[in-house]
Coordinates of C-alpha atoms in Angstrom, one line a residue:
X1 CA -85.1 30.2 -70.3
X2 CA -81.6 30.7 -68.9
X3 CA -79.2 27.5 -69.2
X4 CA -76.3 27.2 -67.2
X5 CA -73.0 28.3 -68.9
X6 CA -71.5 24.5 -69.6
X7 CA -69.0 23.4 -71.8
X8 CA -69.0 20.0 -74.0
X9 CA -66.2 18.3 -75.8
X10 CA -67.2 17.2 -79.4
X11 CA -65.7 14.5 -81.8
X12 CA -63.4 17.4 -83.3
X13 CA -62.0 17.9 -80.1
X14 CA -63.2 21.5 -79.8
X15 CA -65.5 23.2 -76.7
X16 CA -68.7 24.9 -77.4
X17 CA -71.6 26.4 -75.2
X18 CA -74.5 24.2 -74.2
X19 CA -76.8 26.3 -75.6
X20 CA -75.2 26.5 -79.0
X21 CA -76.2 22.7 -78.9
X22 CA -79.8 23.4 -79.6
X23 CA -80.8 21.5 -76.3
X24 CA -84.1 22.4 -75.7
X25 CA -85.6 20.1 -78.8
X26 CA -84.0 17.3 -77.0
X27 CA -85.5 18.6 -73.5
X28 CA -88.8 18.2 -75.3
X29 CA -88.1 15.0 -76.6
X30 CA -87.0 13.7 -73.3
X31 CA -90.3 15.2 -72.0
X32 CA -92.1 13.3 -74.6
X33 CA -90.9 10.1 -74.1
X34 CA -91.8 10.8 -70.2
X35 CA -95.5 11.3 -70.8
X36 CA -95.2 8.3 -73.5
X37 CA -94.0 5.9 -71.1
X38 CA -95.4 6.6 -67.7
X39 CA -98.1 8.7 -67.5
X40 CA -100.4 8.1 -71.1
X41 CA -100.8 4.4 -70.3
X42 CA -102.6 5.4 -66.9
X43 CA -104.2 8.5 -67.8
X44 CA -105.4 6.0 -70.3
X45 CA -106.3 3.5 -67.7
X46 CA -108.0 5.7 -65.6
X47 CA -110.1 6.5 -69.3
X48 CA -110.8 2.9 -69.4
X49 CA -112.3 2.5 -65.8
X50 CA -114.3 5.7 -66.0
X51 CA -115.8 4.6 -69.8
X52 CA -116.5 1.2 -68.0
X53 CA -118.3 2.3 -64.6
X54 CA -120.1 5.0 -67.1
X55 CA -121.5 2.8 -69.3
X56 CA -122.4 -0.5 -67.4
X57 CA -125.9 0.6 -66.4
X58 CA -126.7 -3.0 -66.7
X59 CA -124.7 -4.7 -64.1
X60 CA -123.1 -6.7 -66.2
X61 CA -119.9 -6.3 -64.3
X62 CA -121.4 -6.2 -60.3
X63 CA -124.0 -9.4 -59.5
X64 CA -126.0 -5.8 -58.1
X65 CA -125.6 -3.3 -61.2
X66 CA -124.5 0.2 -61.1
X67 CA -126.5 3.3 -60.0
X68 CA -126.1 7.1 -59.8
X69 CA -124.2 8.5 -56.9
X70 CA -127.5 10.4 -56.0
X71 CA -129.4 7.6 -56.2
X72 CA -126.8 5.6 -54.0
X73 CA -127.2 8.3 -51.5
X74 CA -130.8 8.3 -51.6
X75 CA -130.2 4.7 -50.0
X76 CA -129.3 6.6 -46.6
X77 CA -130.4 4.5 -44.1
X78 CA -131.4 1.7 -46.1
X79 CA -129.7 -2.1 -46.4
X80 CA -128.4 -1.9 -49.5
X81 CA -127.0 -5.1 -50.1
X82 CA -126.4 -8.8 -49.2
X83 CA -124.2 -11.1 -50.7
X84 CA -123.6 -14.5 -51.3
X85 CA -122.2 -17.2 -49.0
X86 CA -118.6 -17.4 -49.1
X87 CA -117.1 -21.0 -47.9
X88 CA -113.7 -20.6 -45.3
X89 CA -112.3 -24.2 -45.2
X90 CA -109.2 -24.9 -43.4
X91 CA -107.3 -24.3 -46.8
X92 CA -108.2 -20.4 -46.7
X93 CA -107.3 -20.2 -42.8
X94 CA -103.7 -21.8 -43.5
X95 CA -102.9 -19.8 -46.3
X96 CA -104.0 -16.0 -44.1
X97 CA -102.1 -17.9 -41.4
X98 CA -98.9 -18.2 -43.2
X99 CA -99.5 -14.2 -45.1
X100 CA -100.2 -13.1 -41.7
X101 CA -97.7 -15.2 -39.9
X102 CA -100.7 -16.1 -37.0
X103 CA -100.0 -19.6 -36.9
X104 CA -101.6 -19.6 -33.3
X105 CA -102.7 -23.4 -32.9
X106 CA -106.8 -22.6 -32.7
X107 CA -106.5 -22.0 -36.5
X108 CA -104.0 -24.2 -37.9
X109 CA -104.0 -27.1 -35.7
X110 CA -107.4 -29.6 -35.7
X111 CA -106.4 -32.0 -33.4
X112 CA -105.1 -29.1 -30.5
X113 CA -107.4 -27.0 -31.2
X114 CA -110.5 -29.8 -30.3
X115 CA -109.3 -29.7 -26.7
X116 CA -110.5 -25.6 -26.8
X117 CA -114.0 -24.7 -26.2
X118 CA -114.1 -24.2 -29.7
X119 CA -114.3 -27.8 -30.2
X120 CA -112.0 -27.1 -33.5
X121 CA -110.0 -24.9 -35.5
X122 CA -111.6 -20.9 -36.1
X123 CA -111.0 -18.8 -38.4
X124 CA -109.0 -15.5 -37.7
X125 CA -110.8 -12.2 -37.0
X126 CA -108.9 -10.4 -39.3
X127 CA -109.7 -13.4 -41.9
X128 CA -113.2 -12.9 -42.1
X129 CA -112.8 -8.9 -41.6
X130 CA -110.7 -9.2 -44.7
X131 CA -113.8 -11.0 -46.6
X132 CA -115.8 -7.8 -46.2
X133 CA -114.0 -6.6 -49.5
X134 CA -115.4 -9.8 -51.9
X135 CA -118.5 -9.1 -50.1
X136 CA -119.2 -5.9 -50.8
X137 CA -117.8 -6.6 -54.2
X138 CA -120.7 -9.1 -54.6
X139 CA -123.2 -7.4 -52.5
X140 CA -122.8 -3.3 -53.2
X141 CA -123.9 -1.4 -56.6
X142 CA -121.0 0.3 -58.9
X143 CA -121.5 3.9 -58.4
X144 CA -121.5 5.5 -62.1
X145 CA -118.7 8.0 -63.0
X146 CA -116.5 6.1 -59.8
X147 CA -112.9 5.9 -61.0
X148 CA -112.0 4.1 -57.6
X149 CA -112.6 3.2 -54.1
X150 CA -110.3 3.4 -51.3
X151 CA -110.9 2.2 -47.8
X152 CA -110.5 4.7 -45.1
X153 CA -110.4 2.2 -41.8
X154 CA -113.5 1.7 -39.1
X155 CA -115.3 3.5 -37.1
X156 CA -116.2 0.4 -34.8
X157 CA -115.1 -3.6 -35.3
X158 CA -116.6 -6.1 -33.0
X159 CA -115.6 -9.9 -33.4
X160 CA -119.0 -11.2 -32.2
X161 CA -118.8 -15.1 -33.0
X162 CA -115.9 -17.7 -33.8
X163 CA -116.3 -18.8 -37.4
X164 CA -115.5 -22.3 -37.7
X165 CA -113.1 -23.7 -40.2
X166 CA -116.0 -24.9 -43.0
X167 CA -118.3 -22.4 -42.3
X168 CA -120.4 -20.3 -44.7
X169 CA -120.6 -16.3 -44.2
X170 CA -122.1 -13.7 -45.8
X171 CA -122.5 -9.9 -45.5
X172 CA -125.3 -7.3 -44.5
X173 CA -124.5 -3.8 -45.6
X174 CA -126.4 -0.9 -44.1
X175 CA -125.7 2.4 -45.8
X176 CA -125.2 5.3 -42.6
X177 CA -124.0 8.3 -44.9
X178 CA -122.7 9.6 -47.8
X179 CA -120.7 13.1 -47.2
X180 CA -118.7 14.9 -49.7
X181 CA -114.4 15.9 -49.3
X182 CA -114.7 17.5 -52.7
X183 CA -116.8 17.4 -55.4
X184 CA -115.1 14.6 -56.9
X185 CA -114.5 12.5 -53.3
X186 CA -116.9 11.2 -51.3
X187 CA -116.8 9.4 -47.6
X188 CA -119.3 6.6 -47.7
X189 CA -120.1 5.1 -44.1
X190 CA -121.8 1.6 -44.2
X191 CA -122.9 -0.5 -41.2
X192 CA -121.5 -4.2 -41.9
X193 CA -122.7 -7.3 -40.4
X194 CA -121.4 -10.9 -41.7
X195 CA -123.8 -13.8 -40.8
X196 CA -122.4 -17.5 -40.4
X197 CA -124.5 -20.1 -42.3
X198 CA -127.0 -21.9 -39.1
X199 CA -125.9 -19.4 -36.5
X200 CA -127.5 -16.8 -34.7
X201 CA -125.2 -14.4 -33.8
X202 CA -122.9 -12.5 -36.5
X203 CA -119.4 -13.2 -36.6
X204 CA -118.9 -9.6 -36.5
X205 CA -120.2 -6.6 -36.6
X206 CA -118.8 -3.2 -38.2
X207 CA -118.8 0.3 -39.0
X208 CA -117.1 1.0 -42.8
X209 CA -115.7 3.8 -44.1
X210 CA -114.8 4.2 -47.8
X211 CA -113.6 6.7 -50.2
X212 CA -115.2 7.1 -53.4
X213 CA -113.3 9.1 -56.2
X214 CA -114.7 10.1 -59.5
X215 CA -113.0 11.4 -63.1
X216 CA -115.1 14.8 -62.5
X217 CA -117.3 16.5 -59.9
X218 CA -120.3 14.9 -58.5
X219 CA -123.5 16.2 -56.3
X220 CA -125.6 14.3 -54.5

């Protein structure tokens, strides 16, 4: 390695080269405290997760267990999971009304909001679209080996039925496909539909996509 030709001044007032410095041990030192400090605590995180989703065959973690990646893609086609009934009071529809900044008066305001067809304040769309994460939390198998999930958008969103403030909703998750990106990243595609407690119709209906990474390569 080449170092630049630079000078320093030293307590006795005299220059010397850089290099005569001996500066690569404190290069490595620096380096050291760089891998200490920022990246061993998540590479050591990441450790954790992986040990975690590997050995928690008995679902002591998810209310459905965890399973194989091949066996999860077996599922193709199949519903694969329902979860509880999640309560949205008026509380929860205030609070994503003040996050969101939708204060429209449907939501927030009983006594206007009586005078509409709804009869009462609704929740938001993107209120009970946001429960589908709980939900699938609740509802959906840990995937062995899966260091993390990230969700890639929708394919198709339909906000069927209002959901009334004191409603109960759950989710139905239908499980389209399971593709690979690499061997250790896989596009899941689920069909989503989130009931409301004593009525027909679902609040909405969705198409799901997810991205599934794992500590080291996967087939299915």
């Amino acid at each position: 390695m080449l170092l630049p030709a630079i000078r320093i001044k030293t307590a006795s007032d005299d220059y010397r080269p850089l290099e005569q410095m001996q500066l690569m041990p404190f290069l490595w030192r620096g380096l050291a405290v760089v891998r200490r400090s920022y990246w061993q605590p998540r590479l050591s995180a990441l450790r954790r997760v992986h040990a975690t989703c590997s050995s928690s065959k008995n679902g002591s973690h998810r209310m459905a267990g965890y399973i194989d990646l091949k066996d999860y893609a077996a599922r193709k086609g199949q519903a694969v999971g329902t979860s509880r009934w999640f309560e949205i009071d008026q509380k929860r529809i205030n609070e994503f009304a003040e996050v969101t900044e939708d204060r429209q008066f449907i939501h927030v305001d009983p006594e206007e909001a009586a005078k509409t067809p709804f009869r009462g304040t609704i929740a938001h769309g993107f209120l009970t679209l946001s429960m589908l994460l709980p939900m699938a939390v609740d509802a959906l198998p840990g995937i062995n080996g899966r260091i993390m999930s990230v969700n890639y958008g929708f394919d198709k969103i339909r906000f069927v039925t209002p959901v009334p403030s004191g409603s109960k909703i759950r989710a139905h998750f239908k499980l389209v496909d399971v593709t690979p990106r690499s061997p250790m990243e896989f596009l899941t595609r689920s069909e989503v539909s989130v009931e409301i407690q004593g009525i027909e119709k679902p609040a909405l209906i969705a198409e799901w996509l997810g991205i599934a990474h794992f500590a080291e390569p996967m087939e299915i």
